[in-house]
């Protein structure tokens, strides 16, 4: 099974985005998600001590024994990008166009899902790395993703912002590869596992073939085992 973040996201459908009060809380939440069947988790630079949380979780495995893919979101500067990759991040995410981060990702051959809202911003991110975070997605709704998919058929599109877990099927049906969820995930382990079971049953996320751009090479993401 591939360890490339794009393919893992397309299979997982739902990407948890964690904004915690500290590193220990982030590690606890990530551990619970991995035990529930999640493999890719996005921590964020808004969490105090986030580099330590990334380093502590990057060596973990999910409930099937596969290496966790710990991404770092809200990465907007070159310094943050370098710190995230040095800590073991499998991918980077920005909320809006971030040329500094794009440059670091290209130089280090790292996976970067660059944020954008306008079609021009999203297309620019896709041209660079084959992927884009669509943010804030709730403003345009699933119909906006459907329109983007028509002109970007092979792009990895990850809408995020204002989306609830129960709405994931609508976004996948509209053409999203995966959906970022920042709130609304249950704390109960069984209920959390059920969320990921349902998300995987939605149907394949679109936009993985080719993995275009410097950050989307066919090699397994650095530091990961299948």
Coordinates of N, CA, C and O in Angstrom, one line a residue, residues 30-139:
X30 N -3.9 12.8 18.5 CA -3.4 12.1 17.4 C -3.3 10.6 17.6 O -3.7 9.8 16.8
X31 N -2.9 10.2 18.8 CA -2.9 8.8 19.2 C -4.3 8.2 19.1 O -4.5 7.1 18.6
X32 N -5.3 8.9 19.6 CA -6.7 8.4 19.5 C -7.1 8.3 18.1 O -7.8 7.3 17.7
X33 N -6.8 9.3 17.2 CA -7.2 9.2 15.8 C -6.5 8.0 15.1 O -7.2 7.3 14.4
X34 N -5.3 7.7 15.4 CA -4.6 6.6 14.8 C -5.2 5.3 15.2 O -5.4 4.4 14.4
X35 N -5.6 5.2 16.5 CA -6.2 4.0 17.0 C -7.6 3.8 16.4 O -8.1 2.6 16.4
X36 N -8.2 4.9 15.9 CA -9.6 4.8 15.4 C -9.6 4.5 13.9 O -10.6 4.3 13.3
X37 N -8.4 4.3 13.3 CA -8.3 3.9 11.9 C -7.9 5.0 11.0 O -7.8 4.9 9.7
X38 N -7.6 6.2 11.5 CA -7.0 7.3 10.8 C -5.5 7.1 10.6 O -4.8 6.6 11.5
X39 N -5.0 7.5 9.4 CA -3.5 7.4 9.2 C -2.9 8.7 9.0 O -1.8 9.0 9.5
X40 N -3.5 9.7 8.3 CA -3.0 11.0 8.1 C -3.7 12.0 9.0 O -4.9 12.1 9.1
X41 N -2.9 12.8 9.7 CA -3.4 13.8 10.7 C -2.6 15.1 10.4 O -1.4 15.1 10.2
X42 N -3.4 16.2 10.5 CA -2.7 17.5 10.3 C -2.7 18.2 11.7 O -3.7 18.6 12.2
X43 N -1.5 18.4 12.2 CA -1.3 19.3 13.3 C -1.1 20.7 12.8 O -1.0 20.9 11.6
X44 N -1.1 21.7 13.7 CA -1.0 23.1 13.2 C 0.0 23.9 14.0 O 0.2 23.6 15.1
X45 N 0.5 24.9 13.3 CA 1.5 25.8 14.0 C 0.9 26.7 15.0 O 1.6 27.4 15.8
X46 N -0.5 26.7 15.1 CA -1.1 27.4 16.2 C -1.1 26.7 17.5 O -1.4 27.3 18.6
X47 N -0.7 25.5 17.6 CA -0.5 24.7 18.8 C 0.8 25.0 19.5 O 1.9 24.8 18.8
X48 N 0.8 25.5 20.7 CA 2.1 25.8 21.3 C 3.0 24.5 21.4 O 2.4 23.5 21.8
X49 N 4.2 24.6 21.1 CA 5.1 23.5 21.1 C 4.9 22.5 20.0 O 5.3 21.3 20.1
X50 N 4.3 22.9 18.9 CA 3.9 22.0 17.8 C 5.1 21.2 17.3 O 4.9 20.0 16.9
X51 N 6.3 21.8 17.1 CA 7.4 20.9 16.6 C 7.7 19.6 17.4 O 7.9 18.6 16.9
X52 N 7.6 19.8 18.8 CA 7.7 18.6 19.6 C 6.6 17.6 19.4 O 6.9 16.4 19.4
X53 N 5.4 18.1 19.2 CA 4.3 17.2 19.0 C 4.5 16.4 17.7 O 4.1 15.2 17.6
X54 N 4.9 17.1 16.7 CA 5.2 16.5 15.4 C 6.3 15.4 15.5 O 6.1 14.2 15.1
X55 N 7.3 15.7 16.2 CA 8.4 14.7 16.4 C 7.9 13.5 17.2 O 8.3 12.4 16.9
X56 N 7.1 13.7 18.2 CA 6.6 12.6 19.0 C 5.6 11.7 18.3 O 5.5 10.5 18.6
X57 N 4.8 12.3 17.3 CA 3.8 11.5 16.7 C 4.3 11.0 15.3 O 3.7 10.0 14.8
X58 N 5.3 11.5 14.7 CA 5.8 11.1 13.4 C 6.2 9.6 13.4 O 6.2 9.0 12.4
X59 N 6.6 9.1 14.6 CA 7.1 7.7 14.7 C 6.0 6.8 15.1 O 6.3 5.6 15.2
X60 N 4.8 7.2 15.2 CA 3.7 6.3 15.6 C 3.2 5.6 14.4 O 3.5 5.9 13.2
X61 N 2.3 4.6 14.6 CA 1.7 3.8 13.6 C 0.2 3.8 13.8 O -0.3 4.0 15.0
X62 N -0.6 3.6 12.8 CA -2.1 3.5 12.9 C -2.4 2.1 13.5 O -1.6 1.3 13.7
X63 N -3.7 1.8 13.5 CA -4.2 0.6 14.1 C -3.9 -0.6 13.3 O -4.0 -1.8 13.7
X64 N -3.5 -0.4 12.0 CA -3.1 -1.5 11.1 C -1.5 -1.7 11.0 O -1.1 -2.4 10.2
X65 N -0.8 -0.9 11.8 CA 0.6 -1.0 11.8 C 1.3 -0.2 10.8 O 2.5 -0.3 10.6
X66 N 0.6 0.7 10.1 CA 1.2 1.5 9.0 C 1.7 2.8 9.6 O 1.1 3.4 10.5
X67 N 2.8 3.3 9.1 CA 3.4 4.6 9.6 C 2.3 5.7 9.5 O 1.7 5.9 8.5
X68 N 2.3 6.5 10.6 CA 1.4 7.6 10.6 C 2.0 8.7 9.6 O 3.2 8.8 9.5
X69 N 1.1 9.4 9.0 CA 1.5 10.5 8.2 C 1.1 11.8 8.9 O -0.1 12.2 8.9
X70 N 2.0 12.4 9.5 CA 1.7 13.6 10.3 C 2.1 14.9 9.5 O 3.2 15.1 9.1
X71 N 1.1 15.6 9.1 CA 1.3 16.8 8.4 C 1.2 18.0 9.3 O 0.8 17.9 10.5
X72 N 1.7 19.2 8.8 CA 1.6 20.4 9.6 C 0.9 21.4 8.8 O 1.3 21.7 7.7
X73 N -0.1 22.0 9.4 CA -0.9 23.0 8.7 C -0.7 24.4 9.3 O 0.0 24.6 10.3
X74 N -1.2 25.4 8.6 CA -1.0 26.8 9.0 C 0.5 27.1 8.9 O 1.0 27.9 9.7
X75 N 1.1 26.6 7.9 CA 2.5 26.8 7.6 C 2.6 28.0 6.6 O 2.1 27.8 5.5
X76 N 3.1 29.1 7.0 CA 3.1 30.3 6.1 C 4.5 30.9 5.9 O 4.6 31.9 5.1
X77 N 5.5 30.4 6.6 CA 6.8 31.0 6.5 C 7.8 29.9 6.2 O 7.6 28.7 6.5
X78 N 9.0 30.3 5.7 CA 10.0 29.4 5.4 C 10.6 28.7 6.7 O 10.9 27.5 6.7
X79 N 10.6 29.5 7.7 CA 11.1 29.0 9.0 C 10.2 27.9 9.5 O 10.7 26.9 10.0
X80 N 8.9 28.1 9.4 CA 7.9 27.1 9.9 C 8.1 25.9 9.0 O 8.0 24.7 9.5
X81 N 8.2 26.0 7.7 CA 8.3 24.9 6.8 C 9.6 24.1 7.2 O 9.5 22.8 7.3
X82 N 10.7 24.7 7.4 CA 11.9 24.0 7.8 C 11.8 23.3 9.1 O 12.2 22.1 9.2
X83 N 11.2 24.0 10.1 CA 11.0 23.3 11.4 C 10.1 22.1 11.3 O 10.3 21.1 12.0
X84 N 9.0 22.2 10.5 CA 8.1 21.1 10.4 C 8.8 19.9 9.7 O 8.6 18.7 10.2
X85 N 9.5 20.1 8.7 CA 10.2 19.0 8.0 C 11.3 18.4 8.9 O 11.5 17.2 8.9
X86 N 12.0 19.3 9.6 CA 13.0 18.8 10.5 C 12.5 17.9 11.6 O 13.1 17.0 12.1
X87 N 11.2 18.2 12.0 CA 10.6 17.4 13.1 C 10.0 16.1 12.5 O 9.6 15.3 13.3
X88 N 9.9 16.0 11.2 CA 9.4 14.7 10.7 C 8.1 14.8 10.0 O 7.5 13.7 9.7
X89 N 7.6 16.0 9.6 CA 6.3 16.1 9.0 C 6.4 15.4 7.6 O 7.3 15.5 6.9
X90 N 5.3 14.7 7.3 CA 5.1 14.0 6.0 C 4.6 15.0 4.9 O 4.8 14.7 3.7
X91 N 3.9 16.0 5.3 CA 3.4 17.0 4.3 C 3.2 18.3 5.0 O 3.0 18.4 6.3
X92 N 3.1 19.4 4.2 CA 2.9 20.7 4.7 C 1.6 21.3 4.1 O 1.2 20.9 3.0
X93 N 0.9 22.1 4.9 CA -0.4 22.7 4.4 C -0.4 24.2 4.8 O 0.0 24.6 5.9
X94 N -0.7 25.1 3.8 CA -0.9 26.5 4.2 C -2.4 26.9 3.9 O -3.1 26.2 3.2
X95 N -2.8 27.9 4.6 CA -4.2 28.4 4.5 C -4.4 29.3 3.3 O -5.5 29.5 2.9
X96 N -3.3 29.8 2.7 CA -3.4 30.7 1.6 C -2.0 30.6 0.8 O -1.1 29.9 1.3
X97 N -1.9 31.3 -0.3 CA -0.7 31.2 -1.1 C 0.6 31.6 -0.2 O 0.6 32.6 0.4
X98 N 1.6 30.7 -0.3 CA 2.8 30.9 0.6 C 4.0 30.6 -0.2 O 4.5 29.5 -0.2
X99 N 4.5 31.6 -1.0 CA 5.7 31.4 -1.9 C 6.9 30.9 -1.1 O 7.7 30.1 -1.6
X100 N 7.1 31.4 0.1 CA 8.3 30.9 0.9 C 8.2 29.5 1.2 O 9.2 28.7 1.1
X101 N 7.0 29.0 1.5 CA 6.8 27.6 1.9 C 7.0 26.7 0.6 O 7.6 25.7 0.6
X102 N 6.4 27.2 -0.5 CA 6.6 26.5 -1.8 C 8.0 26.3 -2.1 O 8.4 25.2 -2.6
X103 N 8.8 27.3 -1.9 CA 10.3 27.2 -2.2 C 11.0 26.2 -1.4 O 11.8 25.4 -1.9
X104 N 10.7 26.2 -0.1 CA 11.3 25.2 0.8 C 10.9 23.8 0.4 O 11.7 22.9 0.4
X105 N 9.6 23.6 0.2 CA 9.0 22.3 -0.2 C 9.7 21.8 -1.5 O 10.1 20.6 -1.6
X106 N 9.9 22.7 -2.5 CA 10.5 22.3 -3.7 C 11.9 21.9 -3.5 O 12.4 20.9 -4.0
X107 N 12.6 22.7 -2.7 CA 14.1 22.4 -2.5 C 14.3 21.1 -1.7 O 15.2 20.4 -2.0
X108 N 13.4 20.8 -0.8 CA 13.5 19.6 0.0 C 12.6 18.4 -0.5 O 12.6 17.4 0.1
X109 N 12.0 18.6 -1.7 CA 11.2 17.6 -2.3 C 10.1 17.1 -1.3 O 9.9 15.9 -1.2
X110 N 9.5 18.0 -0.6 CA 8.4 17.7 0.3 C 7.1 17.9 -0.3 O 6.9 18.7 -1.2
X111 N 6.1 17.2 0.3 CA 4.7 17.4 -0.2 C 4.1 18.6 0.4 O 4.1 18.8 1.7
X112 N 3.6 19.5 -0.4 CA 3.0 20.8 0.1 C 1.6 21.0 -0.6 O 1.5 21.0 -1.8
X113 N 0.6 21.1 0.3 CA -0.7 21.3 -0.2 C -1.0 22.8 0.1 O -1.3 23.2 1.3
X114 N -0.8 23.6 -0.9 CA -0.9 25.1 -0.7 C -2.3 25.6 -0.8 O -3.1 25.1 -1.6
X115 N -2.7 26.5 0.1 CA -4.0 27.0 0.2 C -4.3 28.1 -0.8 O -3.5 28.8 -1.3
X116 N -5.6 28.1 -1.2 CA -6.1 29.1 -2.1 C -7.6 29.2 -2.0 O -8.3 28.3 -1.6
X117 N -8.1 30.3 -2.5 CA -9.6 30.4 -2.6 C -10.1 30.8 -4.0 O -11.1 30.2 -4.4
X118 N -9.4 31.6 -4.6 CA -9.8 32.0 -6.0 C -9.4 30.9 -7.0 O -8.4 30.1 -6.7
X119 N -10.1 30.7 -8.1 CA -9.6 29.7 -9.1 C -8.1 29.9 -9.5 O -7.4 29.0 -9.7
X120 N -7.7 31.2 -9.6 CA -6.3 31.4 -10.0 C -5.3 30.9 -8.9 O -4.3 30.3 -9.2
X121 N -5.6 31.2 -7.7 CA -4.8 30.7 -6.6 C -4.7 29.2 -6.5 O -3.7 28.6 -6.3
X122 N -5.9 28.6 -6.7 CA -6.0 27.1 -6.6 C -5.2 26.5 -7.8 O -4.5 25.6 -7.7
X123 N -5.4 27.1 -9.0 CA -4.7 26.5 -10.2 C -3.2 26.7 -10.1 O -2.5 25.8 -10.5
X124 N -2.8 27.8 -9.5 CA -1.3 28.0 -9.3 C -0.7 27.0 -8.4 O 0.3 26.4 -8.6
X125 N -1.4 26.7 -7.3 CA -1.0 25.6 -6.4 C -0.9 24.3 -7.0 O 0.0 23.5 -6.9
X126 N -1.9 24.0 -7.8 CA -2.0 22.7 -8.5 C -0.9 22.6 -9.5 O -0.3 21.5 -9.7
X127 N -0.6 23.6 -10.3 CA 0.5 23.6 -11.2 C 1.8 23.3 -10.5 O 2.7 22.7 -11.1
X128 N 2.0 23.8 -9.3 CA 3.3 23.7 -8.6 C 3.4 22.3 -8.0 O 4.5 21.7 -8.1
X129 N 2.4 21.7 -7.5 CA 2.5 20.5 -6.8 C 1.4 19.5 -6.9 O 1.4 18.4 -6.3
X130 N 0.5 19.8 -7.8 CA -0.6 18.8 -8.1 C -1.7 18.9 -7.1 O -2.7 18.1 -7.2
X131 N -1.7 19.8 -6.1 CA -2.6 19.8 -5.0 C -2.9 21.2 -4.5 O -2.1 22.1 -4.7
X132 N -4.1 21.4 -3.9 CA -4.5 22.6 -3.3 C -5.4 22.4 -2.2 O -6.3 21.6 -2.3
X133 N -5.3 23.2 -1.1 CA -6.3 23.3 -0.1 C -7.2 24.4 -0.5 O -6.8 25.5 -0.7
X134 N -8.5 24.1 -0.5 CA -9.5 25.1 -0.8 C -10.1 25.7 0.5 O -10.8 25.0 1.2
X135 N -9.8 27.0 0.8 CA -10.1 27.5 2.1 C -10.4 29.0 1.9 O -9.7 29.7 1.2
X136 N -11.5 29.5 2.6 CA -12.5 28.7 3.4 C -13.5 28.1 2.6 O -14.3 28.8 1.9
X137 N -13.7 26.8 2.6 CA -14.5 26.1 1.6 C -16.0 26.3 1.8 O -16.8 26.3 0.9
X138 N -16.4 26.6 3.1 CA -17.9 26.7 3.3 C -18.5 27.9 2.6 O -19.7 27.9 2.3
X139 N -17.6 28.9 2.2 CA -18.1 30.0 1.5 C -18.7 29.7 0.1 O -19.8 30.1 -0.2

